[in-house]
Amino acid sequence: MQRIEDEYVSFESAKMLKKAGFNWYTKNHYSAKGDFRYSDNRKDWNAVEYLGLYSAPTLSFAARWLREVCNTHILIDWGWDGYDFALVIKDVDETFIETSYHNYYPTYEECLEEGIKAVLENL
């Protein structure tokens, strides 16, 4: 049986989340150099007392924060070919902010990561 592992935001996205005000507690974080680190304790690694560290939420946790705090929803859909994935971003009023049916991503996780970056770039 194949084991499913959580995917975490990239270092680049973690830095963007910190800049956007992400302050939810996570177990994992990145060092100032981008090294991924595990912890047994949940903390706000973006807090001032952890200067130089960056919270590393899972992709789904980051998407939830964007949805609940920033009122932006990231939708992942099948691409036209039925194999790859496409991206749709909407705001709270169901207004399309961005669609990427012309850009395909080979995995759901890559598509979600790109969606997170797109939202953070436009906050």
PDB file of C-alpha atoms in Angstrom:
ATOM      1  CA  MET A   1       0.000   0.000   0.000  1.00  0.00           C
ATOM      2  CA  GLN A   2       1.350   3.403  -0.982  1.00  0.00           C
ATOM      3  CA  ARG A   3       1.805   5.892   1.840  1.00  0.00           C
ATOM      4  CA  ILE A   4       0.531   9.429   1.316  1.00  0.00           C
ATOM      5  CA  GLU A   5       2.727  12.183   2.718  1.00  0.00           C
ATOM      6  CA  ASP A   6       1.784  15.796   3.366  1.00  0.00           C
ATOM      7  CA  GLU A   7       3.331  18.318   1.010  1.00  0.00           C
ATOM      8  CA  TYR A   8       4.651  21.559   2.482  1.00  0.00           C
ATOM      9  CA  VAL A   9       4.907  25.002   0.951  1.00  0.00           C
ATOM     10  CA  SER A  10       8.225  25.816  -0.663  1.00  0.00           C
ATOM     11  CA  PHE A  11      10.752  28.081   1.048  1.00  0.00           C
ATOM     12  CA  GLU A  12       9.800  30.844  -1.392  1.00  0.00           C
ATOM     13  CA  SER A  13       6.113  30.521  -0.471  1.00  0.00           C
ATOM     14  CA  ALA A  14       6.956  30.383   3.246  1.00  0.00           C
ATOM     15  CA  LYS A  15       8.747  33.733   2.940  1.00  0.00           C
ATOM     16  CA  MET A  16       5.771  35.187   1.071  1.00  0.00           C
ATOM     17  CA  LEU A  17       3.354  33.876   3.713  1.00  0.00           C
ATOM     18  CA  LYS A  18       5.393  35.516   6.473  1.00  0.00           C
ATOM     19  CA  LYS A  19       5.351  38.821   4.606  1.00  0.00           C
ATOM     20  CA  ALA A  20       1.550  38.495   4.179  1.00  0.00           C
ATOM     21  CA  GLY A  21       1.063  38.017   7.931  1.00  0.00           C
ATOM     22  CA  PHE A  22       0.670  34.249   8.251  1.00  0.00           C
ATOM     23  CA  ASN A  23       0.684  33.606  12.012  1.00  0.00           C
ATOM     24  CA  TRP A  24      -0.959  30.216  12.458  1.00  0.00           C
ATOM     25  CA  TYR A  25       0.940  27.631  14.474  1.00  0.00           C
ATOM     26  CA  THR A  26       2.820  24.921  12.596  1.00  0.00           C
ATOM     27  CA  LYS A  27       5.200  22.184  13.685  1.00  0.00           C
ATOM     28  CA  ASN A  28       7.602  22.686  10.818  1.00  0.00           C
ATOM     29  CA  HIS A  29       9.621  25.645   9.651  1.00  0.00           C
ATOM     30  CA  TYR A  30      12.470  26.768   7.411  1.00  0.00           C
ATOM     31  CA  SER A  31      15.763  28.234   8.579  1.00  0.00           C
ATOM     32  CA  ALA A  32      16.977  31.548   7.180  1.00  0.00           C
ATOM     33  CA  LYS A  33      18.963  29.523   4.619  1.00  0.00           C
ATOM     34  CA  GLY A  34      15.946  27.493   3.538  1.00  0.00           C
ATOM     35  CA  ASP A  35      16.638  24.261   5.420  1.00  0.00           C
ATOM     36  CA  PHE A  36      13.394  22.439   6.292  1.00  0.00           C
ATOM     37  CA  ARG A  37      13.147  21.617  10.000  1.00  0.00           C
ATOM     38  CA  TYR A  38      10.753  19.431  11.963  1.00  0.00           C
ATOM     39  CA  SER A  39       9.628  20.245  15.487  1.00  0.00           C
ATOM     40  CA  ASP A  40       7.546  18.430  18.072  1.00  0.00           C
ATOM     41  CA  ASN A  41       5.831  21.660  19.094  1.00  0.00           C
ATOM     42  CA  ARG A  42       3.417  23.863  17.206  1.00  0.00           C
ATOM     43  CA  LYS A  43       4.556  27.498  17.190  1.00  0.00           C
ATOM     44  CA  ASP A  44       4.178  30.659  15.205  1.00  0.00           C
ATOM     45  CA  TRP A  45       7.623  30.425  13.660  1.00  0.00           C
ATOM     46  CA  ASN A  46       6.980  33.756  11.930  1.00  0.00           C
ATOM     47  CA  ALA A  47       6.766  35.561  15.290  1.00  0.00           C
ATOM     48  CA  VAL A  48       9.390  38.170  16.166  1.00  0.00           C
ATOM     49  CA  GLU A  49      11.082  35.927  18.750  1.00  0.00           C
ATOM     50  CA  TYR A  50      11.955  33.476  15.959  1.00  0.00           C
ATOM     51  CA  LEU A  51      13.706  36.037  13.786  1.00  0.00           C
ATOM     52  CA  GLY A  52      15.016  34.505  10.584  1.00  0.00           C
ATOM     53  CA  LEU A  53      12.706  31.481  10.684  1.00  0.00           C
ATOM     54  CA  TYR A  54       9.703  30.855   8.460  1.00  0.00           C
ATOM     55  CA  SER A  55       6.623  28.772   9.267  1.00  0.00           C
ATOM     56  CA  ALA A  56       6.218  25.834   6.885  1.00  0.00           C
ATOM     57  CA  PRO A  57       2.545  24.863   6.691  1.00  0.00           C
ATOM     58  CA  THR A  58       1.223  22.080   4.512  1.00  0.00           C
ATOM     59  CA  LEU A  59      -0.145  23.213   1.172  1.00  0.00           C
ATOM     60  CA  SER A  60      -3.708  22.586   2.340  1.00  0.00           C
ATOM     61  CA  PHE A  61      -3.160  24.526   5.586  1.00  0.00           C
ATOM     62  CA  ALA A  62      -1.761  27.505   3.652  1.00  0.00           C
ATOM     63  CA  ALA A  63      -4.716  27.348   1.233  1.00  0.00           C
ATOM     64  CA  ARG A  64      -7.089  27.299   4.207  1.00  0.00           C
ATOM     65  CA  TRP A  65      -5.399  30.403   5.677  1.00  0.00           C
ATOM     66  CA  LEU A  66      -5.747  32.196   2.344  1.00  0.00           C
ATOM     67  CA  ARG A  67      -9.413  31.202   2.201  1.00  0.00           C
ATOM     68  CA  GLU A  68     -10.305  32.094   5.803  1.00  0.00           C
ATOM     69  CA  VAL A  69      -8.104  35.155   6.368  1.00  0.00           C
ATOM     70  CA  CYS A  70      -7.618  36.599   2.876  1.00  0.00           C
ATOM     71  CA  ASN A  71     -11.013  35.568   1.440  1.00  0.00           C
ATOM     72  CA  THR A  72      -9.410  33.943  -1.577  1.00  0.00           C
ATOM     73  CA  HIS A  73     -10.214  30.418  -2.733  1.00  0.00           C
ATOM     74  CA  ILE A  74      -7.883  28.288  -4.817  1.00  0.00           C
ATOM     75  CA  LEU A  75      -9.600  25.685  -6.969  1.00  0.00           C
ATOM     76  CA  ILE A  76      -7.713  22.892  -8.682  1.00  0.00           C
ATOM     77  CA  ASP A  77      -9.376  21.307 -11.687  1.00  0.00           C
ATOM     78  CA  TRP A  78      -8.465  18.712 -14.274  1.00  0.00           C
ATOM     79  CA  GLY A  79      -6.764  20.149 -17.337  1.00  0.00           C
ATOM     80  CA  TRP A  80      -8.404  19.828 -20.734  1.00  0.00           C
ATOM     81  CA  ASP A  81      -6.340  16.738 -21.417  1.00  0.00           C
ATOM     82  CA  GLY A  82      -7.724  14.954 -18.331  1.00  0.00           C
ATOM     83  CA  TYR A  83      -4.261  14.220 -16.959  1.00  0.00           C
ATOM     84  CA  ASP A  84      -2.725  17.481 -15.829  1.00  0.00           C
ATOM     85  CA  PHE A  85      -4.157  20.064 -13.454  1.00  0.00           C
ATOM     86  CA  ALA A  86      -5.339  23.641 -13.945  1.00  0.00           C
ATOM     87  CA  LEU A  87      -5.829  26.490 -11.516  1.00  0.00           C
ATOM     88  CA  VAL A  88      -8.726  28.837 -10.758  1.00  0.00           C
ATOM     89  CA  ILE A  89      -8.552  31.558  -8.090  1.00  0.00           C
ATOM     90  CA  LYS A  90     -11.680  33.327  -6.830  1.00  0.00           C
ATOM     91  CA  ASP A  91     -12.300  35.946  -4.184  1.00  0.00           C
ATOM     92  CA  VAL A  92     -15.088  35.904  -1.602  1.00  0.00           C
ATOM     93  CA  ASP A  93     -17.576  37.381  -4.095  1.00  0.00           C
ATOM     94  CA  GLU A  94     -16.943  34.461  -6.470  1.00  0.00           C
ATOM     95  CA  THR A  95     -15.159  36.831  -8.831  1.00  0.00           C
ATOM     96  CA  PHE A  96     -12.491  35.149 -10.910  1.00  0.00           C
ATOM     97  CA  ILE A  97      -9.117  36.577 -10.061  1.00  0.00           C
ATOM     98  CA  GLU A  98      -7.065  34.246 -12.185  1.00  0.00           C
ATOM     99  CA  THR A  99      -7.496  31.127 -14.244  1.00  0.00           C
ATOM    100  CA  SER A 100      -4.781  28.990 -15.748  1.00  0.00           C
ATOM    101  CA  TYR A 101      -6.564  26.710 -18.136  1.00  0.00           C
ATOM    102  CA  HIS A 102      -3.772  27.542 -20.559  1.00  0.00           C
ATOM    103  CA  ASN A 103      -1.121  26.500 -17.982  1.00  0.00           C
ATOM    104  CA  TYR A 104      -1.079  22.895 -16.872  1.00  0.00           C
ATOM    105  CA  TYR A 105       0.740  21.367 -13.928  1.00  0.00           C
ATOM    106  CA  PRO A 106       1.685  17.684 -13.768  1.00  0.00           C
ATOM    107  CA  THR A 107       0.606  17.210 -10.136  1.00  0.00           C
ATOM    108  CA  TYR A 108      -2.171  18.558  -7.943  1.00  0.00           C
ATOM    109  CA  GLU A 109       0.422  19.709  -5.410  1.00  0.00           C
ATOM    110  CA  GLU A 110       2.463  21.679  -7.947  1.00  0.00           C
ATOM    111  CA  CYS A 111      -0.721  23.363  -9.124  1.00  0.00           C
ATOM    112  CA  LEU A 112      -1.748  24.255  -5.555  1.00  0.00           C
ATOM    113  CA  GLU A 113       1.734  25.637  -4.802  1.00  0.00           C
ATOM    114  CA  GLU A 114       1.516  27.870  -7.870  1.00  0.00           C
ATOM    115  CA  GLY A 115      -1.943  29.002  -6.785  1.00  0.00           C
ATOM    116  CA  ILE A 116      -0.670  29.917  -3.332  1.00  0.00           C
ATOM    117  CA  LYS A 117       2.160  31.939  -4.869  1.00  0.00           C
ATOM    118  CA  ALA A 118      -0.231  33.694  -7.268  1.00  0.00           C
ATOM    119  CA  VAL A 119      -2.527  34.740  -4.429  1.00  0.00           C
ATOM    120  CA  LEU A 120       0.357  35.929  -2.242  1.00  0.00           C
ATOM    121  CA  GLU A 121       1.851  37.967  -5.087  1.00  0.00           C
ATOM    122  CA  ASN A 122      -1.438  39.854  -5.417  1.00  0.00           C
ATOM    123  CA  LEU A 123      -2.211  40.576  -1.760  1.00  0.00           C
TER     124      LEU A 123
END
